[in-house]
Amino acid sequence: MTSPKPSNFHHLEEASEWFAVLSDESVSNIDREGWRNWLESDAEHLKAWQQVESVGVMFTSFQGNNLQQSAGRVLDTSRSRDISRRQMMKGVMSIAGVASIGWFGWEQTPLPSMVASWTADFHTSVGEVSHFALADGTKVWLNTKSAMNRANSSTLRPIALVEGEALFETDGQVNGRPFSVTCQQAVMKAATSKTRFCLRHLSNQRAILAVYEGTVSLAPLMSRQTKEVKAGEEVVFDNQSIGRIQPVLAIHESWTRGLLIVDDMALSDFIAEIGRYRHGYINLDPSIAALRVIGTYPTQDANLVFDMLENAFPIQVKRVLPWWTSISAV
């Protein structure tokens, strides 16, 4: 099944063609000037170009210079065989990975995400949390089982969150280029000089943006809708729509300190959270799944968490096997 085309598909086609032209080693100054004129002639052109650039970052780590070489070969072939402009564009979009990961059925298969995760610039294993600084001064925390790519661009400082969850702390623009993050569903751009925000992939092809400082602009990849999410707000979104703004929760930031701060969370959801930081399976009795959890819990000591839960609720935790834990009512 093919996903529906985004409303700005025509602009994305044009942006992909310009992407191919600029990737060609023989690109001329006339070509560059033509691209600048196209970019500045319509605000929708700029948005489409940023989407093509940002989504393309997903495959940067394993394509590298092959992307430029392949795009150049497609252009050479199109000129020698005089194929149509549309045929050339389709070839370039396929090579760049833009169509497959941005708009046409990423949700149909996990393969693109798996490959991109394996070869990402930064990645963490189950239970691992990493903290590092990018060359532009941006601070990044990468949560358990997460992957991220980085790349340079002419209009943005793009990062692609390929899998999992990350928290970003930015401080100003670099050479007039704002900081941006792409995930499978949308492009986020820092709209203020200082920002601190978390981005996390959820189930069912959704993601959540939680902002703790500054303002972040959110633009789904298959919609012309945009929304500014401000400090103290969070929102769930997919590639076509943006949900209702909610007050931000502490849990999307507290994991950077090795803690899960929860307030009135269902036990089933909490178990799913703590399960992200450990190997093995946790079997939860459905009769206690709706119990409400409040408190602060460590992410790196599941046994302590289970003891805390047993003290707080009429439940029993059994370690049946090293990789199997069962939680049931007393």
mmCIF file of C-alpha atoms in Angstrom:
data_model
loop_
_atom_site.group_PDB
_atom_site.id
_atom_site.type_symbol
_atom_site.label_atom_id
_atom_site.label_comp_id
_atom_site.label_asym_id
_atom_site.label_seq_id
_atom_site.Cartn_x
_atom_site.Cartn_y
_atom_site.Cartn_z
ATOM 1 C CA MET A 1 0.000 0.000 0.000
ATOM 2 C CA THR A 2 1.311 3.466 -0.872
ATOM 3 C CA SER A 3 0.974 6.390 1.514
ATOM 4 C CA PRO A 4 -0.952 9.420 0.226
ATOM 5 C CA LYS A 5 1.044 12.216 -1.316
ATOM 6 C CA PRO A 6 1.656 15.263 0.871
ATOM 7 C CA SER A 7 -0.183 18.467 0.002
ATOM 8 C CA ASN A 8 3.078 20.172 -0.989
ATOM 9 C CA PHE A 9 4.207 17.295 -3.210
ATOM 10 C CA HIS A 10 4.888 19.560 -6.204
ATOM 11 C CA HIS A 11 7.267 21.719 -4.152
ATOM 12 C CA LEU A 12 8.982 18.591 -2.839
ATOM 13 C CA GLU A 13 9.498 17.417 -6.415
ATOM 14 C CA GLU A 14 11.147 20.716 -7.309
ATOM 15 C CA ALA A 15 13.265 20.682 -4.148
ATOM 16 C CA SER A 16 14.442 17.142 -4.937
ATOM 17 C CA GLU A 17 15.479 18.206 -8.431
ATOM 18 C CA TRP A 18 17.483 21.111 -7.025
ATOM 19 C CA PHE A 19 18.992 18.722 -4.487
ATOM 20 C CA ALA A 20 20.229 16.561 -7.360
ATOM 21 C CA VAL A 21 21.575 19.537 -9.313
ATOM 22 C CA LEU A 22 23.527 20.896 -6.341
ATOM 23 C CA SER A 23 24.889 17.412 -5.567
ATOM 24 C CA ASP A 24 26.452 17.163 -9.015
ATOM 25 C CA GLU A 25 30.207 17.856 -8.944
ATOM 26 C CA SER A 26 29.882 19.917 -12.148
ATOM 27 C CA VAL A 27 27.242 22.253 -10.714
ATOM 28 C CA SER A 28 27.677 25.761 -12.160
ATOM 29 C CA ASN A 29 27.321 29.204 -10.638
ATOM 30 C CA ILE A 30 24.289 29.696 -12.871
ATOM 31 C CA ASP A 31 22.715 26.592 -11.314
ATOM 32 C CA ARG A 32 23.441 27.895 -7.809
ATOM 33 C CA GLU A 33 21.957 31.274 -8.639
ATOM 34 C CA GLY A 34 18.875 29.594 -10.109
ATOM 35 C CA TRP A 35 18.470 27.582 -6.901
ATOM 36 C CA ARG A 36 18.744 30.726 -4.766
ATOM 37 C CA ASN A 37 16.116 32.488 -6.878
ATOM 38 C CA TRP A 38 13.783 29.494 -6.605
ATOM 39 C CA LEU A 39 14.377 29.251 -2.848
ATOM 40 C CA GLU A 40 13.599 32.926 -2.227
ATOM 41 C CA SER A 41 10.590 33.156 -4.549
ATOM 42 C CA ASP A 42 8.149 31.345 -2.256
ATOM 43 C CA ALA A 43 8.082 30.515 1.461
ATOM 44 C CA GLU A 44 6.794 27.047 0.547
ATOM 45 C CA HIS A 45 9.963 26.476 -1.489
ATOM 46 C CA LEU A 46 12.110 27.076 1.589
ATOM 47 C CA LYS A 47 10.034 24.677 3.685
ATOM 48 C CA ALA A 48 10.198 21.969 0.998
ATOM 49 C CA TRP A 49 13.954 22.429 0.647
ATOM 50 C CA GLN A 50 14.449 22.127 4.412
ATOM 51 C CA GLN A 51 12.402 18.929 4.439
ATOM 52 C CA VAL A 52 14.456 17.400 1.625
ATOM 53 C CA GLU A 53 17.710 18.361 3.342
ATOM 54 C CA SER A 54 16.637 17.259 6.796
ATOM 55 C CA VAL A 55 15.008 13.965 5.843
ATOM 56 C CA GLY A 56 18.039 13.112 3.737
ATOM 57 C CA VAL A 57 20.175 13.249 6.867
ATOM 58 C CA MET A 58 18.575 9.956 7.977
ATOM 59 C CA PHE A 59 20.827 8.101 5.524
ATOM 60 C CA THR A 60 23.898 10.347 5.678
ATOM 61 C CA SER A 61 26.073 7.974 7.699
ATOM 62 C CA PHE A 62 25.988 5.081 5.247
ATOM 63 C CA GLN A 63 25.611 6.992 1.989
ATOM 64 C CA GLY A 64 28.322 9.613 2.471
ATOM 65 C CA ASN A 65 29.951 10.723 -0.739
ATOM 66 C CA ASN A 66 28.099 8.012 -2.649
ATOM 67 C CA LEU A 67 25.050 10.272 -2.491
ATOM 68 C CA GLN A 68 26.779 12.964 -4.532
ATOM 69 C CA GLN A 69 28.296 10.440 -6.908
ATOM 70 C CA SER A 70 24.985 8.657 -7.436
ATOM 71 C CA ALA A 71 23.073 11.897 -7.961
ATOM 72 C CA GLY A 72 25.686 12.969 -10.482
ATOM 73 C CA ARG A 73 25.398 9.692 -12.347
ATOM 74 C CA VAL A 74 21.628 10.060 -12.552
ATOM 75 C CA LEU A 75 22.032 13.545 -13.985
ATOM 76 C CA ASP A 76 24.583 12.371 -16.531
ATOM 77 C CA THR A 77 22.323 9.519 -17.586
ATOM 78 C CA SER A 78 19.344 11.816 -17.919
ATOM 79 C CA ARG A 79 21.271 14.174 -20.167
ATOM 80 C CA SER A 80 22.762 11.470 -22.380
ATOM 81 C CA ARG A 81 19.461 9.653 -22.839
ATOM 82 C CA ASP A 82 17.340 12.774 -22.808
ATOM 83 C CA ILE A 83 14.859 11.234 -20.374
ATOM 84 C CA SER A 84 12.154 13.397 -18.934
ATOM 85 C CA ARG A 85 12.594 15.752 -16.017
ATOM 86 C CA ARG A 86 10.124 13.709 -13.969
ATOM 87 C CA GLN A 87 12.052 10.452 -14.551
ATOM 88 C CA MET A 88 15.268 12.103 -13.449
ATOM 89 C CA MET A 89 13.614 13.481 -10.319
ATOM 90 C CA LYS A 90 12.258 10.059 -9.358
ATOM 91 C CA GLY A 91 15.716 8.533 -9.695
ATOM 92 C CA VAL A 92 17.279 11.182 -7.523
ATOM 93 C CA MET A 93 14.582 10.891 -4.857
ATOM 94 C CA SER A 94 15.086 7.133 -4.747
ATOM 95 C CA ILE A 95 18.858 7.392 -4.414
ATOM 96 C CA ALA A 96 18.698 10.108 -1.779
ATOM 97 C CA GLY A 97 16.308 8.018 0.288
ATOM 98 C CA VAL A 98 13.949 10.960 0.538
ATOM 99 C CA ALA A 99 10.891 9.210 -0.863
ATOM 100 C CA SER A 100 11.332 6.017 1.100
ATOM 101 C CA ILE A 101 11.881 7.600 4.507
ATOM 102 C CA GLY A 102 9.943 10.828 4.327
ATOM 103 C CA TRP A 103 6.673 10.490 2.515
ATOM 104 C CA PHE A 104 5.975 7.172 0.775
ATOM 105 C CA GLY A 105 5.497 4.438 3.307
ATOM 106 C CA TRP A 106 8.231 4.565 5.905
ATOM 107 C CA GLU A 107 5.591 3.049 8.167
ATOM 108 C CA GLN A 108 5.215 0.046 5.859
ATOM 109 C CA THR A 109 8.534 -1.518 6.896
ATOM 110 C CA PRO A 110 11.045 -1.153 9.776
ATOM 111 C CA LEU A 111 14.006 -1.824 7.479
ATOM 112 C CA PRO A 112 15.008 1.812 6.745
ATOM 113 C CA SER A 113 14.989 2.647 10.459
ATOM 114 C CA MET A 114 16.924 -0.512 11.371
ATOM 115 C CA VAL A 115 19.635 0.108 8.806
ATOM 116 C CA ALA A 116 19.897 3.785 9.717
ATOM 117 C CA SER A 117 20.171 2.896 13.428
ATOM 118 C CA TRP A 118 22.957 0.390 12.859
ATOM 119 C CA THR A 119 25.039 2.924 10.938
ATOM 120 C CA ALA A 120 24.101 6.118 12.803
ATOM 121 C CA ASP A 121 26.694 8.659 13.910
ATOM 122 C CA PHE A 122 25.544 8.265 17.517
ATOM 123 C CA HIS A 123 23.694 5.357 19.082
ATOM 124 C CA THR A 124 23.074 3.774 22.473
ATOM 125 C CA SER A 125 22.315 0.219 23.526
ATOM 126 C CA VAL A 126 19.562 -0.896 25.905
ATOM 127 C CA GLY A 127 20.060 0.771 29.280
ATOM 128 C CA GLU A 128 22.733 3.185 28.025
ATOM 129 C CA VAL A 129 22.371 6.982 28.188
ATOM 130 C CA SER A 130 24.997 9.178 26.500
ATOM 131 C CA HIS A 131 25.764 12.894 26.808
ATOM 132 C CA PHE A 132 27.915 14.830 24.342
ATOM 133 C CA ALA A 133 28.376 18.216 22.704
ATOM 134 C CA LEU A 134 28.199 18.902 18.967
ATOM 135 C CA ALA A 135 30.710 21.107 17.173
ATOM 136 C CA ASP A 136 28.264 24.048 17.180
ATOM 137 C CA GLY A 137 27.948 23.905 20.981
ATOM 138 C CA THR A 138 24.613 22.081 21.081
ATOM 139 C CA LYS A 139 24.357 19.675 24.009
ATOM 140 C CA VAL A 140 22.681 16.330 23.398
ATOM 141 C CA TRP A 141 21.523 13.540 25.689
ATOM 142 C CA LEU A 142 20.702 10.272 23.905
ATOM 143 C CA ASN A 143 18.437 7.890 25.801
ATOM 144 C CA THR A 144 18.352 4.100 25.908
ATOM 145 C CA LYS A 145 18.302 2.258 22.550
ATOM 146 C CA SER A 146 18.414 5.426 20.459
ATOM 147 C CA ALA A 147 20.215 6.522 17.300
ATOM 148 C CA MET A 148 20.987 9.899 15.741
ATOM 149 C CA ASN A 149 22.727 11.350 12.666
ATOM 150 C CA ARG A 150 24.176 14.789 12.053
ATOM 151 C CA ALA A 151 25.104 16.682 8.880
ATOM 152 C CA ASN A 152 25.787 20.131 7.495
ATOM 153 C CA SER A 153 23.323 21.998 5.311
ATOM 154 C CA SER A 154 23.129 25.322 3.533
ATOM 155 C CA THR A 155 20.084 26.553 5.469
ATOM 156 C CA LEU A 156 19.944 24.510 8.694
ATOM 157 C CA ARG A 157 22.097 22.685 11.241
ATOM 158 C CA PRO A 158 20.233 19.387 10.827
ATOM 159 C CA ILE A 159 20.099 16.429 13.177
ATOM 160 C CA ALA A 160 18.035 13.299 12.489
ATOM 161 C CA LEU A 161 16.681 11.253 15.370
ATOM 162 C CA VAL A 162 16.501 7.834 13.721
ATOM 163 C CA GLU A 163 15.280 5.866 16.734
ATOM 164 C CA GLY A 164 14.405 6.360 20.385
ATOM 165 C CA GLU A 165 14.669 9.601 22.329
ATOM 166 C CA ALA A 166 16.990 12.578 22.712
ATOM 167 C CA LEU A 167 17.094 15.846 24.622
ATOM 168 C CA PHE A 168 18.673 18.891 22.967
ATOM 169 C CA GLU A 169 19.989 22.122 24.492
ATOM 170 C CA THR A 170 20.824 24.875 22.014
ATOM 171 C CA ASP A 171 22.209 28.389 22.398
ATOM 172 C CA GLY A 172 21.768 30.656 19.375
ATOM 173 C CA GLN A 173 22.220 30.332 15.621
ATOM 174 C CA VAL A 174 25.468 29.546 13.785
ATOM 175 C CA ASN A 175 26.110 31.646 10.676
ATOM 176 C CA GLY A 176 22.403 32.429 10.507
ATOM 177 C CA ARG A 177 21.421 28.752 10.417
ATOM 178 C CA PRO A 178 18.917 27.606 13.071
ATOM 179 C CA PHE A 179 19.224 24.224 14.762
ATOM 180 C CA SER A 180 16.802 21.607 13.410
ATOM 181 C CA VAL A 181 15.855 18.018 14.184
ATOM 182 C CA THR A 182 14.105 15.580 11.868
ATOM 183 C CA CYS A 183 12.326 12.407 12.897
ATOM 184 C CA GLN A 184 10.223 10.010 10.838
ATOM 185 C CA GLN A 185 7.179 12.261 11.209
ATOM 186 C CA ALA A 186 8.258 15.922 11.194
ATOM 187 C CA VAL A 187 10.884 18.637 11.149
ATOM 188 C CA MET A 188 11.487 20.697 14.303
ATOM 189 C CA LYS A 189 13.340 24.005 14.250
ATOM 190 C CA ALA A 190 14.622 26.085 17.163
ATOM 191 C CA ALA A 191 12.565 29.305 16.982
ATOM 192 C CA THR A 192 14.401 31.089 19.816
ATOM 193 C CA SER A 193 18.097 31.560 20.549
ATOM 194 C CA LYS A 194 18.039 29.219 23.536
ATOM 195 C CA THR A 195 16.020 26.017 23.593
ATOM 196 C CA ARG A 196 15.857 22.851 25.653
ATOM 197 C CA PHE A 197 13.552 20.186 24.300
ATOM 198 C CA CYS A 198 13.031 16.443 24.108
ATOM 199 C CA LEU A 199 11.970 14.446 21.052
ATOM 200 C CA ARG A 200 10.837 10.842 21.353
ATOM 201 C CA HIS A 201 9.505 8.242 18.937
ATOM 202 C CA LEU A 202 6.300 6.596 20.150
ATOM 203 C CA SER A 203 4.327 3.611 18.892
ATOM 204 C CA ASN A 204 1.858 3.734 15.994
ATOM 205 C CA GLN A 205 4.043 6.061 13.909
ATOM 206 C CA ARG A 206 3.730 8.928 16.364
ATOM 207 C CA ALA A 207 6.237 11.051 18.251
ATOM 208 C CA ILE A 208 6.201 13.541 21.123
ATOM 209 C CA LEU A 209 7.886 16.927 21.447
ATOM 210 C CA ALA A 210 8.376 18.282 24.983
ATOM 211 C CA VAL A 211 9.784 21.818 25.368
ATOM 212 C CA TYR A 212 11.411 22.998 28.598
ATOM 213 C CA GLU A 213 13.025 26.257 27.436
ATOM 214 C CA GLY A 214 12.452 28.536 24.452
ATOM 215 C CA THR A 215 10.190 27.819 21.482
ATOM 216 C CA VAL A 216 10.372 25.054 18.864
ATOM 217 C CA SER A 217 8.582 25.139 15.500
ATOM 218 C CA LEU A 218 6.996 21.810 14.526
ATOM 219 C CA ALA A 219 6.127 20.930 10.890
ATOM 220 C CA PRO A 220 4.765 17.453 9.967
ATOM 221 C CA LEU A 221 6.308 16.082 6.771
ATOM 222 C CA MET A 222 3.004 15.364 5.033
ATOM 223 C CA SER A 223 1.174 18.561 5.937
ATOM 224 C CA ARG A 224 1.524 22.300 5.519
ATOM 225 C CA GLN A 225 0.492 22.732 9.141
ATOM 226 C CA THR A 226 3.048 24.209 11.536
ATOM 227 C CA LYS A 227 2.851 24.939 15.238
ATOM 228 C CA GLU A 228 5.119 26.665 17.714
ATOM 229 C CA VAL A 229 5.516 24.676 20.925
ATOM 230 C CA LYS A 230 6.663 26.816 23.852
ATOM 231 C CA ALA A 231 8.423 26.156 27.149
ATOM 232 C CA GLY A 232 6.157 24.215 29.488
ATOM 233 C CA GLU A 233 4.295 22.504 26.647
ATOM 234 C CA GLU A 234 4.343 19.110 24.977
ATOM 235 C CA VAL A 235 2.481 17.656 22.015
ATOM 236 C CA VAL A 236 2.025 14.299 20.284
ATOM 237 C CA PHE A 237 2.089 14.314 16.479
ATOM 238 C CA ASP A 238 2.360 12.126 13.401
ATOM 239 C CA ASN A 239 3.438 12.879 9.830
ATOM 240 C CA GLN A 240 0.104 14.509 8.943
ATOM 241 C CA SER A 241 -1.257 16.174 12.078
ATOM 242 C CA ILE A 242 -0.407 17.792 15.409
ATOM 243 C CA GLY A 243 -2.304 16.913 18.554
ATOM 244 C CA ARG A 244 -3.532 19.137 21.370
ATOM 245 C CA ILE A 245 -0.937 21.039 23.394
ATOM 246 C CA GLN A 246 -0.524 19.620 26.922
ATOM 247 C CA PRO A 247 1.462 20.717 29.997
ATOM 248 C CA VAL A 248 4.966 19.279 29.797
ATOM 249 C CA LEU A 249 5.797 16.277 32.001
ATOM 250 C CA ALA A 250 9.029 15.966 33.975
ATOM 251 C CA ILE A 251 9.668 12.421 32.769
ATOM 252 C CA HIS A 252 10.832 13.599 29.326
ATOM 253 C CA GLU A 253 13.740 15.434 30.955
ATOM 254 C CA SER A 254 14.401 13.525 34.197
ATOM 255 C CA TRP A 255 15.856 10.476 32.406
ATOM 256 C CA THR A 256 18.964 12.531 31.622
ATOM 257 C CA ARG A 257 19.668 12.375 35.391
ATOM 258 C CA GLY A 258 18.954 8.661 35.630
ATOM 259 C CA LEU A 259 15.463 9.177 37.048
ATOM 260 C CA LEU A 260 11.872 8.593 36.034
ATOM 261 C CA ILE A 261 9.697 11.280 37.659
ATOM 262 C CA VAL A 262 6.106 10.170 37.211
ATOM 263 C CA ASP A 263 2.828 11.752 38.277
ATOM 264 C CA ASP A 264 -0.341 9.681 38.081
ATOM 265 C CA MET A 265 0.876 7.219 35.437
ATOM 266 C CA ALA A 266 -0.853 3.892 34.859
ATOM 267 C CA LEU A 267 1.203 0.967 36.160
ATOM 268 C CA SER A 268 1.131 -0.628 32.699
ATOM 269 C CA ASP A 269 2.670 2.507 31.161
ATOM 270 C CA PHE A 270 5.238 2.766 33.941
ATOM 271 C CA ILE A 271 6.321 -0.846 33.492
ATOM 272 C CA ALA A 272 6.739 -0.178 29.784
ATOM 273 C CA GLU A 273 8.957 2.808 30.684
ATOM 274 C CA ILE A 274 11.239 0.937 33.061
ATOM 275 C CA GLY A 275 11.335 -1.946 30.596
ATOM 276 C CA ARG A 276 13.096 0.293 28.067
ATOM 277 C CA TYR A 277 16.220 0.293 30.269
ATOM 278 C CA ARG A 278 16.638 -3.468 30.721
ATOM 279 C CA HIS A 279 16.775 -6.679 28.746
ATOM 280 C CA GLY A 280 14.134 -9.300 29.284
ATOM 281 C CA TYR A 281 10.353 -9.512 29.477
ATOM 282 C CA ILE A 282 8.041 -8.141 32.193
ATOM 283 C CA ASN A 283 4.668 -9.861 32.413
ATOM 284 C CA LEU A 284 2.054 -7.662 34.107
ATOM 285 C CA ASP A 285 -1.244 -9.010 35.434
ATOM 286 C CA PRO A 286 -4.003 -7.073 33.580
ATOM 287 C CA SER A 287 -6.019 -6.794 36.814
ATOM 288 C CA ILE A 288 -3.464 -4.344 38.262
ATOM 289 C CA ALA A 289 -2.545 -2.527 35.050
ATOM 290 C CA ALA A 290 -4.677 0.533 35.929
ATOM 291 C CA LEU A 291 -3.003 1.229 39.301
ATOM 292 C CA ARG A 292 -1.669 4.796 39.389
ATOM 293 C CA VAL A 293 2.043 5.374 39.990
ATOM 294 C CA ILE A 294 3.486 8.531 41.568
ATOM 295 C CA GLY A 295 7.088 9.133 42.571
ATOM 296 C CA THR A 296 10.717 9.209 41.491
ATOM 297 C CA TYR A 297 12.403 5.990 40.390
ATOM 298 C CA PRO A 298 15.917 5.117 39.151
ATOM 299 C CA THR A 299 16.264 4.042 35.524
ATOM 300 C CA GLN A 300 19.338 1.875 36.101
ATOM 301 C CA ASP A 301 18.164 -0.330 38.992
ATOM 302 C CA ALA A 302 15.053 -2.276 38.012
ATOM 303 C CA ASN A 303 15.231 -4.513 41.091
ATOM 304 C CA LEU A 304 15.049 -1.458 43.360
ATOM 305 C CA VAL A 305 12.102 -0.172 41.334
ATOM 306 C CA PHE A 306 10.287 -3.487 41.767
ATOM 307 C CA ASP A 307 10.914 -3.359 45.530
ATOM 308 C CA MET A 308 9.523 0.183 45.652
ATOM 309 C CA LEU A 309 6.420 -0.916 43.767
ATOM 310 C CA GLU A 310 5.864 -3.855 46.102
ATOM 311 C CA ASN A 311 6.037 -1.487 49.083
ATOM 312 C CA ALA A 312 3.548 0.914 47.504
ATOM 313 C CA PHE A 313 0.977 -1.514 46.068
ATOM 314 C CA PRO A 314 -0.642 -4.874 46.911
ATOM 315 C CA ILE A 315 1.406 -6.620 44.253
ATOM 316 C CA GLN A 316 4.021 -9.361 44.066
ATOM 317 C CA VAL A 317 7.069 -9.373 41.825
ATOM 318 C CA LYS A 318 8.594 -12.731 40.903
ATOM 319 C CA ARG A 319 11.883 -13.119 39.038
ATOM 320 C CA VAL A 320 10.928 -16.363 37.315
ATOM 321 C CA LEU A 321 14.060 -16.384 35.134
ATOM 322 C CA PRO A 322 16.885 -13.868 34.653
ATOM 323 C CA TRP A 323 15.061 -12.588 31.585
ATOM 324 C CA TRP A 324 11.454 -13.075 32.796
ATOM 325 C CA THR A 325 9.785 -11.020 35.534
ATOM 326 C CA SER A 326 6.155 -11.517 36.546
ATOM 327 C CA ILE A 327 4.080 -8.911 38.413
ATOM 328 C CA SER A 328 0.741 -9.989 39.837
ATOM 329 C CA ALA A 329 -1.809 -9.018 42.506
ATOM 330 C CA VAL A 330 -1.220 -10.309 46.026
#
